[in-house]
Amino acid sequence: MDPKLWNMVLSKGEPEKYCFLITILLFWPSIMYAHGVMGETGKGGIVLQARYDTGEPMSYCKVRITAPNSKLAFQVGNTDRNGRFCFFPDTQGEWNVVVSDEMGHRLEMVIPVKEEMKSGAGQRLEGPVERLISRYERAITGLSLIFGVTGIILWWRTKRSKIYLNE
């Protein structure tokens, strides 16, 4: 684009208004949702709590859950600071749970799961906690960001060159 045109546009003081509007739109809370994720709450999970024999919780210990008749891990994770871990079984049978602090303490449990305890067995999940941002919103946000940053850089460069020309 012709630099004279940019100087003419920039000399009218309009870019400051647009930069302010772009900044407000970029930091508007509705745009700051988690991108492409959704959370739901539900009922029917199994909560286990691991403690040492002193009563102290096994905080942040490794957990490995294996489904019935399977050698592969169904779920792997860590306990929270209170020694709790939750999971939602999807089949009935005996589930194997191993909690290890990797310092010699190891808890092994077998949890029997009946048909009515399975995840989704007659349970209604609450609505989504966060909304999904659609592909179009992401595209518009990305393009706005690109054009906004480019506009700010060009505005700053022409303003800086005007200062040098006036000196």
PDB file of C-alpha atoms in Angstrom:
ATOM      1  CA  MET A   1       0.000   0.000   0.000  1.00  0.00           C
ATOM      2  CA  ASP A   2       1.172   3.548  -0.737  1.00  0.00           C
ATOM      3  CA  PRO A   3       2.917   5.172   2.294  1.00  0.00           C
ATOM      4  CA  LYS A   4       1.336   8.547   1.434  1.00  0.00           C
ATOM      5  CA  LEU A   5      -2.095   6.994   1.895  1.00  0.00           C
ATOM      6  CA  TRP A   6      -1.055   5.624   5.284  1.00  0.00           C
ATOM      7  CA  ASN A   7       0.275   9.050   6.325  1.00  0.00           C
ATOM      8  CA  MET A   8      -3.015  10.637   5.278  1.00  0.00           C
ATOM      9  CA  VAL A   9      -5.038   8.081   7.255  1.00  0.00           C
ATOM     10  CA  LEU A  10      -2.766   8.263  10.292  1.00  0.00           C
ATOM     11  CA  SER A  11      -2.676  12.060  10.382  1.00  0.00           C
ATOM     12  CA  LYS A  12      -6.445  12.255  11.003  1.00  0.00           C
ATOM     13  CA  GLY A  13      -6.166  10.595  14.440  1.00  0.00           C
ATOM     14  CA  GLU A  14      -8.499   7.729  13.568  1.00  0.00           C
ATOM     15  CA  PRO A  15      -6.103   4.804  14.250  1.00  0.00           C
ATOM     16  CA  GLU A  16      -6.065   5.564  17.973  1.00  0.00           C
ATOM     17  CA  LYS A  17      -9.802   4.934  18.109  1.00  0.00           C
ATOM     18  CA  TYR A  18      -9.486   1.709  16.154  1.00  0.00           C
ATOM     19  CA  CYS A  19      -6.543   0.486  18.241  1.00  0.00           C
ATOM     20  CA  PHE A  20      -8.559   1.142  21.383  1.00  0.00           C
ATOM     21  CA  LEU A  21     -11.554  -0.756  19.987  1.00  0.00           C
ATOM     22  CA  ILE A  22      -9.383  -3.652  18.833  1.00  0.00           C
ATOM     23  CA  THR A  23      -7.718  -3.829  22.241  1.00  0.00           C
ATOM     24  CA  ILE A  24     -11.100  -3.926  23.984  1.00  0.00           C
ATOM     25  CA  LEU A  25     -12.364  -6.650  21.640  1.00  0.00           C
ATOM     26  CA  LEU A  26      -9.221  -8.746  22.073  1.00  0.00           C
ATOM     27  CA  PHE A  27      -9.459  -8.704  25.833  1.00  0.00           C
ATOM     28  CA  TRP A  28     -13.245  -8.978  26.099  1.00  0.00           C
ATOM     29  CA  PRO A  29     -14.052 -11.767  28.582  1.00  0.00           C
ATOM     30  CA  SER A  30     -16.356 -13.684  26.244  1.00  0.00           C
ATOM     31  CA  ILE A  31     -13.483 -14.274  23.857  1.00  0.00           C
ATOM     32  CA  MET A  32     -11.266 -15.585  26.654  1.00  0.00           C
ATOM     33  CA  TYR A  33     -13.145 -18.905  26.928  1.00  0.00           C
ATOM     34  CA  ALA A  34     -11.076 -22.071  26.784  1.00  0.00           C
ATOM     35  CA  HIS A  35     -10.606 -22.903  23.121  1.00  0.00           C
ATOM     36  CA  GLY A  36     -12.289 -26.063  21.883  1.00  0.00           C
ATOM     37  CA  VAL A  37     -12.937 -27.690  25.236  1.00  0.00           C
ATOM     38  CA  MET A  38     -16.055 -28.465  27.199  1.00  0.00           C
ATOM     39  CA  GLY A  39     -16.576 -29.692  30.722  1.00  0.00           C
ATOM     40  CA  GLU A  40     -19.486 -31.581  32.212  1.00  0.00           C
ATOM     41  CA  THR A  41     -20.343 -32.700  35.676  1.00  0.00           C
ATOM     42  CA  GLY A  42     -21.972 -36.019  36.352  1.00  0.00           C
ATOM     43  CA  LYS A  43     -22.924 -38.533  38.997  1.00  0.00           C
ATOM     44  CA  GLY A  44     -21.975 -42.134  39.489  1.00  0.00           C
ATOM     45  CA  GLY A  45     -18.201 -42.026  39.619  1.00  0.00           C
ATOM     46  CA  ILE A  46     -16.130 -43.988  42.078  1.00  0.00           C
ATOM     47  CA  VAL A  47     -14.042 -41.985  44.514  1.00  0.00           C
ATOM     48  CA  LEU A  48     -11.231 -43.710  46.320  1.00  0.00           C
ATOM     49  CA  GLN A  49      -9.186 -42.195  49.094  1.00  0.00           C
ATOM     50  CA  ALA A  50      -5.690 -43.467  49.854  1.00  0.00           C
ATOM     51  CA  ARG A  51      -4.151 -42.913  53.291  1.00  0.00           C
ATOM     52  CA  TYR A  52      -1.065 -44.084  55.125  1.00  0.00           C
ATOM     53  CA  ASP A  53      -1.547 -46.082  58.328  1.00  0.00           C
ATOM     54  CA  THR A  54      -0.918 -42.845  60.268  1.00  0.00           C
ATOM     55  CA  GLY A  55      -4.065 -41.362  58.717  1.00  0.00           C
ATOM     56  CA  GLU A  56      -2.107 -38.946  56.541  1.00  0.00           C
ATOM     57  CA  PRO A  57      -3.432 -38.793  52.942  1.00  0.00           C
ATOM     58  CA  MET A  58      -1.283 -40.219  50.156  1.00  0.00           C
ATOM     59  CA  SER A  59      -1.035 -36.874  48.363  1.00  0.00           C
ATOM     60  CA  TYR A  60      -0.031 -36.676  44.699  1.00  0.00           C
ATOM     61  CA  CYS A  61       0.699 -40.405  44.405  1.00  0.00           C
ATOM     62  CA  LYS A  62       0.572 -42.322  41.136  1.00  0.00           C
ATOM     63  CA  VAL A  63      -2.664 -44.213  40.439  1.00  0.00           C
ATOM     64  CA  ARG A  64      -3.170 -46.955  37.858  1.00  0.00           C
ATOM     65  CA  ILE A  65      -6.641 -48.377  37.221  1.00  0.00           C
ATOM     66  CA  THR A  66      -7.144 -51.547  35.202  1.00  0.00           C
ATOM     67  CA  ALA A  67     -10.516 -52.682  33.859  1.00  0.00           C
ATOM     68  CA  PRO A  68     -11.761 -56.247  34.336  1.00  0.00           C
ATOM     69  CA  ASN A  69     -10.180 -58.785  31.970  1.00  0.00           C
ATOM     70  CA  SER A  70      -7.681 -56.238  30.667  1.00  0.00           C
ATOM     71  CA  LYS A  71      -3.949 -55.806  31.026  1.00  0.00           C
ATOM     72  CA  LEU A  72      -3.951 -52.270  29.661  1.00  0.00           C
ATOM     73  CA  ALA A  73      -4.466 -49.347  32.017  1.00  0.00           C
ATOM     74  CA  PHE A  74      -7.971 -47.897  31.895  1.00  0.00           C
ATOM     75  CA  GLN A  75      -6.795 -44.712  33.581  1.00  0.00           C
ATOM     76  CA  VAL A  76      -3.509 -43.405  34.953  1.00  0.00           C
ATOM     77  CA  GLY A  77      -3.132 -40.305  37.094  1.00  0.00           C
ATOM     78  CA  ASN A  78      -2.298 -38.866  40.488  1.00  0.00           C
ATOM     79  CA  THR A  79      -4.239 -38.455  43.702  1.00  0.00           C
ATOM     80  CA  ASP A  80      -5.072 -34.929  44.809  1.00  0.00           C
ATOM     81  CA  ARG A  81      -3.659 -33.311  47.950  1.00  0.00           C
ATOM     82  CA  ASN A  82      -6.251 -35.169  50.054  1.00  0.00           C
ATOM     83  CA  GLY A  83      -5.300 -38.559  48.600  1.00  0.00           C
ATOM     84  CA  ARG A  84      -8.490 -38.823  46.514  1.00  0.00           C
ATOM     85  CA  PHE A  85      -8.896 -40.097  42.980  1.00  0.00           C
ATOM     86  CA  CYS A  86     -12.087 -40.428  40.908  1.00  0.00           C
ATOM     87  CA  PHE A  87     -12.906 -42.591  37.932  1.00  0.00           C
ATOM     88  CA  PHE A  88     -15.977 -43.626  35.979  1.00  0.00           C
ATOM     89  CA  PRO A  89     -16.048 -47.348  35.149  1.00  0.00           C
ATOM     90  CA  ASP A  90     -17.693 -48.323  31.883  1.00  0.00           C
ATOM     91  CA  THR A  91     -18.071 -52.088  32.438  1.00  0.00           C
ATOM     92  CA  GLN A  92     -19.069 -54.244  35.363  1.00  0.00           C
ATOM     93  CA  GLY A  93     -16.643 -56.543  37.096  1.00  0.00           C
ATOM     94  CA  GLU A  94     -13.643 -56.286  39.385  1.00  0.00           C
ATOM     95  CA  TRP A  95     -11.497 -53.222  38.785  1.00  0.00           C
ATOM     96  CA  ASN A  96      -7.896 -53.234  39.979  1.00  0.00           C
ATOM     97  CA  VAL A  97      -6.543 -50.035  41.512  1.00  0.00           C
ATOM     98  CA  VAL A  98      -2.893 -49.509  42.439  1.00  0.00           C
ATOM     99  CA  VAL A  99      -1.769 -46.392  44.324  1.00  0.00           C
ATOM    100  CA  SER A 100       1.983 -45.944  44.756  1.00  0.00           C
ATOM    101  CA  ASP A 101       4.039 -43.141  46.269  1.00  0.00           C
ATOM    102  CA  GLU A 102       7.160 -44.584  44.572  1.00  0.00           C
ATOM    103  CA  MET A 103       8.983 -44.683  47.919  1.00  0.00           C
ATOM    104  CA  GLY A 104       7.955 -48.187  48.904  1.00  0.00           C
ATOM    105  CA  HIS A 105       4.331 -47.598  49.911  1.00  0.00           C
ATOM    106  CA  ARG A 106       1.838 -49.313  47.630  1.00  0.00           C
ATOM    107  CA  LEU A 107      -1.907 -49.767  48.002  1.00  0.00           C
ATOM    108  CA  GLU A 108      -3.661 -52.387  45.873  1.00  0.00           C
ATOM    109  CA  MET A 109      -7.452 -52.565  45.850  1.00  0.00           C
ATOM    110  CA  VAL A 110     -10.049 -54.575  43.962  1.00  0.00           C
ATOM    111  CA  ILE A 111     -13.276 -52.626  43.473  1.00  0.00           C
ATOM    112  CA  PRO A 112     -16.363 -54.609  42.414  1.00  0.00           C
ATOM    113  CA  VAL A 113     -18.527 -52.640  39.979  1.00  0.00           C
ATOM    114  CA  LYS A 114     -22.131 -53.645  39.429  1.00  0.00           C
ATOM    115  CA  GLU A 115     -24.286 -52.767  36.428  1.00  0.00           C
ATOM    116  CA  GLU A 116     -25.997 -49.862  38.199  1.00  0.00           C
ATOM    117  CA  MET A 117     -22.619 -48.340  39.132  1.00  0.00           C
ATOM    118  CA  LYS A 118     -21.431 -48.027  35.535  1.00  0.00           C
ATOM    119  CA  SER A 119     -20.958 -44.588  34.087  1.00  0.00           C
ATOM    120  CA  GLY A 120     -24.065 -43.329  32.339  1.00  0.00           C
ATOM    121  CA  ALA A 121     -26.414 -45.912  33.840  1.00  0.00           C
ATOM    122  CA  GLY A 122     -29.544 -43.802  34.216  1.00  0.00           C
ATOM    123  CA  GLN A 123     -27.649 -40.628  35.056  1.00  0.00           C
ATOM    124  CA  ARG A 124     -28.271 -37.241  33.629  1.00  0.00           C
ATOM    125  CA  LEU A 125     -25.192 -35.113  33.082  1.00  0.00           C
ATOM    126  CA  GLU A 126     -25.477 -31.423  33.743  1.00  0.00           C
ATOM    127  CA  GLY A 127     -25.094 -28.995  30.846  1.00  0.00           C
ATOM    128  CA  PRO A 128     -21.733 -27.843  29.569  1.00  0.00           C
ATOM    129  CA  VAL A 129     -19.699 -25.721  31.950  1.00  0.00           C
ATOM    130  CA  GLU A 130     -17.851 -23.873  29.220  1.00  0.00           C
ATOM    131  CA  ARG A 131     -19.158 -23.221  25.742  1.00  0.00           C
ATOM    132  CA  LEU A 132     -17.295 -24.295  22.664  1.00  0.00           C
ATOM    133  CA  ILE A 133     -15.915 -21.595  20.418  1.00  0.00           C
ATOM    134  CA  SER A 134     -16.942 -22.379  16.883  1.00  0.00           C
ATOM    135  CA  ARG A 135     -14.538 -22.664  14.000  1.00  0.00           C
ATOM    136  CA  TYR A 136     -15.857 -19.396  12.555  1.00  0.00           C
ATOM    137  CA  GLU A 137     -15.292 -17.530  15.812  1.00  0.00           C
ATOM    138  CA  ARG A 138     -11.733 -18.846  15.934  1.00  0.00           C
ATOM    139  CA  ALA A 139     -11.134 -17.798  12.323  1.00  0.00           C
ATOM    140  CA  ILE A 140     -12.527 -14.318  12.919  1.00  0.00           C
ATOM    141  CA  THR A 141     -10.531 -13.972  16.129  1.00  0.00           C
ATOM    142  CA  GLY A 142      -7.340 -15.076  14.374  1.00  0.00           C
ATOM    143  CA  LEU A 143      -7.848 -12.718  11.448  1.00  0.00           C
ATOM    144  CA  SER A 144      -8.699  -9.859  13.801  1.00  0.00           C
ATOM    145  CA  LEU A 145      -5.553 -10.524  15.759  1.00  0.00           C
ATOM    146  CA  ILE A 146      -3.400 -10.582  12.613  1.00  0.00           C
ATOM    147  CA  PHE A 147      -4.914  -7.396  11.195  1.00  0.00           C
ATOM    148  CA  GLY A 148      -4.872  -5.680  14.587  1.00  0.00           C
ATOM    149  CA  VAL A 149      -1.221  -6.412  15.279  1.00  0.00           C
ATOM    150  CA  THR A 150      -0.278  -5.465  11.715  1.00  0.00           C
ATOM    151  CA  GLY A 151      -2.218  -2.211  12.022  1.00  0.00           C
ATOM    152  CA  ILE A 152      -0.583  -1.328  15.327  1.00  0.00           C
ATOM    153  CA  ILE A 153       2.888  -2.042  13.929  1.00  0.00           C
ATOM    154  CA  LEU A 154       2.243   0.045  10.804  1.00  0.00           C
ATOM    155  CA  TRP A 155       0.764   2.871  12.880  1.00  0.00           C
ATOM    156  CA  TRP A 156       3.764   2.849  15.212  1.00  0.00           C
ATOM    157  CA  ARG A 157       6.245   2.795  12.319  1.00  0.00           C
ATOM    158  CA  THR A 158       4.583   5.703  10.491  1.00  0.00           C
ATOM    159  CA  LYS A 159       4.237   7.706  13.704  1.00  0.00           C
ATOM    160  CA  ARG A 160       7.925   7.131  14.418  1.00  0.00           C
ATOM    161  CA  SER A 161       8.875   8.160  10.868  1.00  0.00           C
ATOM    162  CA  LYS A 162       6.757  11.347  11.211  1.00  0.00           C
ATOM    163  CA  ILE A 163       8.695  12.257  14.366  1.00  0.00           C
ATOM    164  CA  TYR A 164      12.002  11.882  12.503  1.00  0.00           C
ATOM    165  CA  LEU A 165      10.693  13.908   9.551  1.00  0.00           C
ATOM    166  CA  ASN A 166       9.575  16.767  11.822  1.00  0.00           C
ATOM    167  CA  GLU A 167      12.998  17.033  13.472  1.00  0.00           C
TER     168      GLU A 167
END
